[in-house]
Every structure is written in structure tokens, then in C-alpha cells.
């Protein structure tokens, strides 16, 4: 074998090794990508790591609003690990809870605060601020309500 062929062979091996190392970094060692981190955990030999990976991936889907993707993982998860977040963030459930709370007579300040949270989740900041104002009218002594109201921009 000539020296030129051997040199090309080792150059090819070196380039291939470099690509494998670079690929490994982006796929396995780079912690900045939460999806890859979750999927890496799902591929672990540890059942606990696999579960945490599935739960993290569920959370990523839910936070992105991909409830269909999150629903595919739910049969493999414990209901108590995701039900609170789902019940308080999934748009269909939030709207149902909002309607139930709106029909409740004699709302307490805490009810109005909950309404404000629901309005924020569906993107209605005006009604969210109004709900906090109602809570403040019912309980003017609570200082946390004034602080929450100040977080909203002034309405024209």
C-alpha cells in the first residue's frame, strides 16, 4: 500500500472520529436541549431515569401547548405527577373551571384570584385585572392583591 493511500485512510478515520465526537456532544453531552436530555433519560437502563425522562418530556409538550403529544405519554405516567398541572393549564379544562367558578354565587377574594389566574391562562389580561380588583374590593386589607394588580399594565 502506498504512503498516499495510508495517509488518506488515516485522514478519513480522523475526520470520521471528529464527526462522531461532535455528534455525541450535540446529542448526548449538551444539556442545553431539554428534549434531548429527556429522551436520553428515557433511553437509560434505570427505570427511575426512564420515568423522569418521560415526565420531563410530558412537561415540555404541555408547556408548548402540545397536549396531544403530552397525552401519548400519560398512560406511562402516574396521574398524580401531571394532573395538577394539566387541570390548571390545559385550555379546555381551564375554560370549564372558569365557567364553573363564574356561576358560583358569593365569590370570595380567593375565588376572584383564581378567576384572575384562569383569565391569564386563556390570555385575557383585562378580565384578569378586573377579577383582582373585585378581590381587592372584597378584602381591601390584603396587601398581596395590590401588588398583583400593579403587575398589570394600566388600562387606557
mmCIF file of C-alpha atoms in Angstrom:
data_model
loop_
_atom_site.group_PDB
_atom_site.id
_atom_site.type_symbol
_atom_site.label_atom_id
_atom_site.label_comp_id
_atom_site.label_asym_id
_atom_site.label_seq_id
_atom_site.Cartn_x
_atom_site.Cartn_y
_atom_site.Cartn_z
ATOM 1 C CA UNK A 1 0.000 0.000 0.000
ATOM 2 C CA UNK A 2 1.387 3.382 -0.911
ATOM 3 C CA UNK A 3 2.058 6.158 1.564
ATOM 4 C CA UNK A 4 -0.572 8.353 -0.082
ATOM 5 C CA UNK A 5 -3.314 5.748 0.396
ATOM 6 C CA UNK A 6 -2.343 5.201 4.028
ATOM 7 C CA UNK A 7 -2.370 8.966 4.653
ATOM 8 C CA UNK A 8 -5.825 9.312 3.086
ATOM 9 C CA UNK A 9 -7.062 6.369 5.127
ATOM 10 C CA UNK A 10 -5.904 7.933 8.413
ATOM 11 C CA UNK A 11 -7.238 11.339 7.355
ATOM 12 C CA UNK A 12 -10.634 9.739 6.716
ATOM 13 C CA UNK A 13 -10.534 7.964 10.090
ATOM 14 C CA UNK A 14 -9.624 11.251 11.785
ATOM 15 C CA UNK A 15 -12.475 13.154 10.112
ATOM 16 C CA UNK A 16 -14.958 10.405 10.902
ATOM 17 C CA UNK A 17 -13.821 10.344 14.545
ATOM 18 C CA UNK A 18 -14.204 14.111 14.742
ATOM 19 C CA UNK A 19 -17.733 13.935 13.365
ATOM 20 C CA UNK A 20 -18.659 11.189 15.818
ATOM 21 C CA UNK A 21 -17.315 13.213 18.750
ATOM 22 C CA UNK A 22 -19.116 16.357 17.582
ATOM 23 C CA UNK A 23 -22.344 14.417 17.068
ATOM 24 C CA UNK A 24 -22.005 12.850 20.517
ATOM 25 C CA UNK A 25 -21.614 16.278 22.074
ATOM 26 C CA UNK A 26 -24.766 17.636 20.481
ATOM 27 C CA UNK A 27 -26.821 14.502 21.076
ATOM 28 C CA UNK A 28 -25.694 13.380 24.497
ATOM 29 C CA UNK A 29 -23.488 15.823 26.328
ATOM 30 C CA UNK A 30 -25.171 19.137 25.528
ATOM 31 C CA UNK A 31 -27.518 19.826 28.462
ATOM 32 C CA UNK A 32 -28.998 22.959 26.862
ATOM 33 C CA UNK A 33 -31.531 20.978 24.832
ATOM 34 C CA UNK A 34 -34.258 19.785 27.220
ATOM 35 C CA UNK A 35 -35.891 17.479 24.665
ATOM 36 C CA UNK A 36 -32.658 15.604 24.045
ATOM 37 C CA UNK A 37 -31.974 15.491 27.773
ATOM 38 C CA UNK A 38 -35.410 13.965 28.413
ATOM 39 C CA UNK A 39 -35.045 11.460 25.577
ATOM 40 C CA UNK A 40 -31.582 10.497 26.786
ATOM 41 C CA UNK A 41 -33.058 9.758 30.208
ATOM 42 C CA UNK A 42 -35.835 7.722 28.584
ATOM 43 C CA UNK A 43 -33.149 5.557 26.951
ATOM 44 C CA UNK A 44 -31.413 4.907 30.281
ATOM 45 C CA UNK A 45 -31.189 1.429 31.771
ATOM 46 C CA UNK A 46 -32.531 2.783 35.062
ATOM 47 C CA UNK A 47 -36.340 2.589 35.321
ATOM 48 C CA UNK A 48 -36.313 5.685 37.526
ATOM 49 C CA UNK A 49 -34.352 7.691 34.941
ATOM 50 C CA UNK A 50 -36.702 6.463 32.208
ATOM 51 C CA UNK A 51 -39.711 7.644 34.206
ATOM 52 C CA UNK A 52 -38.165 11.057 34.900
ATOM 53 C CA UNK A 53 -37.375 11.397 31.187
ATOM 54 C CA UNK A 54 -40.987 10.619 30.223
ATOM 55 C CA UNK A 55 -42.279 13.086 32.821
ATOM 56 C CA UNK A 56 -39.889 15.800 31.611
ATOM 57 C CA UNK A 57 -40.925 15.201 28.007
ATOM 58 C CA UNK A 58 -44.597 15.395 29.058
ATOM 59 C CA UNK A 59 -43.881 18.745 30.707
ATOM 60 C CA UNK A 60 -42.093 20.050 27.598
ATOM 61 C CA UNK A 61 -45.067 19.105 25.421
ATOM 62 C CA UNK A 62 -47.562 20.599 27.890
ATOM 63 C CA UNK A 63 -45.671 23.879 28.231
ATOM 64 C CA UNK A 64 -45.510 24.145 24.447
ATOM 65 C CA UNK A 65 -49.270 23.597 24.253
ATOM 66 C CA UNK A 66 -48.891 20.225 22.521
ATOM 67 C CA UNK A 67 -51.479 18.472 24.672
ATOM 68 C CA UNK A 68 -51.903 15.670 22.111
ATOM 69 C CA UNK A 69 -48.191 14.850 22.370
ATOM 70 C CA UNK A 70 -48.375 15.005 26.152
ATOM 71 C CA UNK A 71 -51.437 12.736 26.172
ATOM 72 C CA UNK A 72 -49.467 9.993 24.398
ATOM 73 C CA UNK A 73 -47.105 9.817 27.388
ATOM 74 C CA UNK A 74 -49.810 9.876 30.072
ATOM 75 C CA UNK A 75 -50.519 6.110 30.139
ATOM 76 C CA UNK A 76 -46.890 5.565 31.181
ATOM 77 C CA UNK A 77 -47.038 8.172 33.968
ATOM 78 C CA UNK A 78 -48.618 8.308 37.398
ATOM 79 C CA UNK A 79 -51.728 10.526 37.283
ATOM 80 C CA UNK A 80 -50.674 12.374 40.433
ATOM 81 C CA UNK A 81 -47.461 13.527 38.719
ATOM 82 C CA UNK A 82 -49.184 15.531 35.997
ATOM 83 C CA UNK A 83 -52.874 16.008 36.879
ATOM 84 C CA UNK A 84 -52.492 19.284 38.815
ATOM 85 C CA UNK A 85 -50.564 20.963 36.007
ATOM 86 C CA UNK A 86 -52.948 19.594 33.384
ATOM 87 C CA UNK A 87 -56.040 20.680 35.317
ATOM 88 C CA UNK A 88 -54.681 24.170 35.806
ATOM 89 C CA UNK A 89 -53.188 24.750 32.330
ATOM 90 C CA UNK A 90 -54.947 22.716 29.629
ATOM 91 C CA UNK A 91 -57.191 25.247 27.816
ATOM 92 C CA UNK A 92 -60.317 23.056 27.692
ATOM 93 C CA UNK A 93 -60.128 22.289 31.402
ATOM 94 C CA UNK A 94 -59.276 25.897 32.294
ATOM 95 C CA UNK A 95 -62.316 27.171 30.370
ATOM 96 C CA UNK A 96 -64.555 24.590 32.060
ATOM 97 C CA UNK A 97 -63.230 25.569 35.510
ATOM 98 C CA UNK A 98 -63.597 29.246 34.626
ATOM 99 C CA UNK A 99 -67.247 28.762 33.665
ATOM 100 C CA UNK A 100 -67.947 26.794 36.858
ATOM 101 C CA UNK A 101 -66.364 29.459 39.032
ATOM 102 C CA UNK A 102 -68.157 32.276 37.194
ATOM 103 C CA UNK A 103 -71.532 30.748 38.034
ATOM 104 C CA UNK A 104 -70.675 30.455 41.721
ATOM 105 C CA UNK A 105 -72.641 32.950 43.812
ATOM 106 C CA UNK A 106 -70.973 34.968 46.575
ATOM 107 C CA UNK A 107 -67.403 34.626 45.376
ATOM 108 C CA UNK A 108 -64.647 35.037 47.955
ATOM 109 C CA UNK A 109 -61.451 37.014 47.301
ATOM 110 C CA UNK A 110 -59.674 33.707 46.694
ATOM 111 C CA UNK A 111 -62.294 32.809 44.075
ATOM 112 C CA UNK A 112 -61.619 36.098 42.294
ATOM 113 C CA UNK A 113 -57.872 35.438 42.427
ATOM 114 C CA UNK A 114 -58.455 32.001 40.901
ATOM 115 C CA UNK A 115 -60.592 33.612 38.190
ATOM 116 C CA UNK A 116 -57.753 36.012 37.505
ATOM 117 C CA UNK A 117 -55.365 33.086 37.037
ATOM 118 C CA UNK A 118 -57.778 31.378 34.650
ATOM 119 C CA UNK A 119 -58.179 34.569 32.618
ATOM 120 C CA UNK A 120 -54.413 34.921 32.383
ATOM 121 C CA UNK A 121 -54.080 31.352 31.127
ATOM 122 C CA UNK A 122 -56.541 31.988 28.312
ATOM 123 C CA UNK A 123 -54.866 35.307 27.504
ATOM 124 C CA UNK A 124 -57.475 37.789 28.757
ATOM 125 C CA UNK A 125 -55.400 40.209 30.837
ATOM 126 C CA UNK A 126 -58.163 42.816 31.096
ATOM 127 C CA UNK A 127 -60.559 40.405 32.799
ATOM 128 C CA UNK A 128 -57.701 39.064 34.930
ATOM 129 C CA UNK A 129 -57.015 42.546 36.278
ATOM 130 C CA UNK A 130 -60.741 43.171 36.806
ATOM 131 C CA UNK A 131 -61.018 39.942 38.813
ATOM 132 C CA UNK A 132 -58.151 41.052 41.056
ATOM 133 C CA UNK A 133 -59.837 44.419 41.511
ATOM 134 C CA UNK A 134 -63.010 42.609 42.618
ATOM 135 C CA UNK A 135 -60.990 40.583 45.114
ATOM 136 C CA UNK A 136 -59.458 43.778 46.474
ATOM 137 C CA UNK A 137 -62.908 45.344 46.901
ATOM 138 C CA UNK A 138 -63.978 42.358 48.999
ATOM 139 C CA UNK A 139 -60.789 42.318 51.076
ATOM 140 C CA UNK A 140 -59.093 45.742 50.991
ATOM 141 C CA UNK A 141 -56.710 44.803 53.815
ATOM 142 C CA UNK A 142 -54.825 42.203 51.745
ATOM 143 C CA UNK A 143 -51.600 43.778 50.543
ATOM 144 C CA UNK A 144 -50.790 40.992 48.103
ATOM 145 C CA UNK A 145 -53.732 41.965 45.899
ATOM 146 C CA UNK A 146 -52.430 45.475 45.332
ATOM 147 C CA UNK A 147 -49.047 44.022 44.405
ATOM 148 C CA UNK A 148 -50.659 41.646 41.917
ATOM 149 C CA UNK A 149 -52.755 44.417 40.354
ATOM 150 C CA UNK A 150 -49.623 46.538 39.884
ATOM 151 C CA UNK A 151 -48.147 43.787 37.698
ATOM 152 C CA UNK A 152 -50.745 44.536 35.027
ATOM 153 C CA UNK A 153 -50.237 47.458 32.671
ATOM 154 C CA UNK A 154 -52.593 50.378 33.169
ATOM 155 C CA UNK A 155 -55.676 50.190 31.018
ATOM 156 C CA UNK A 156 -56.413 53.110 28.681
#
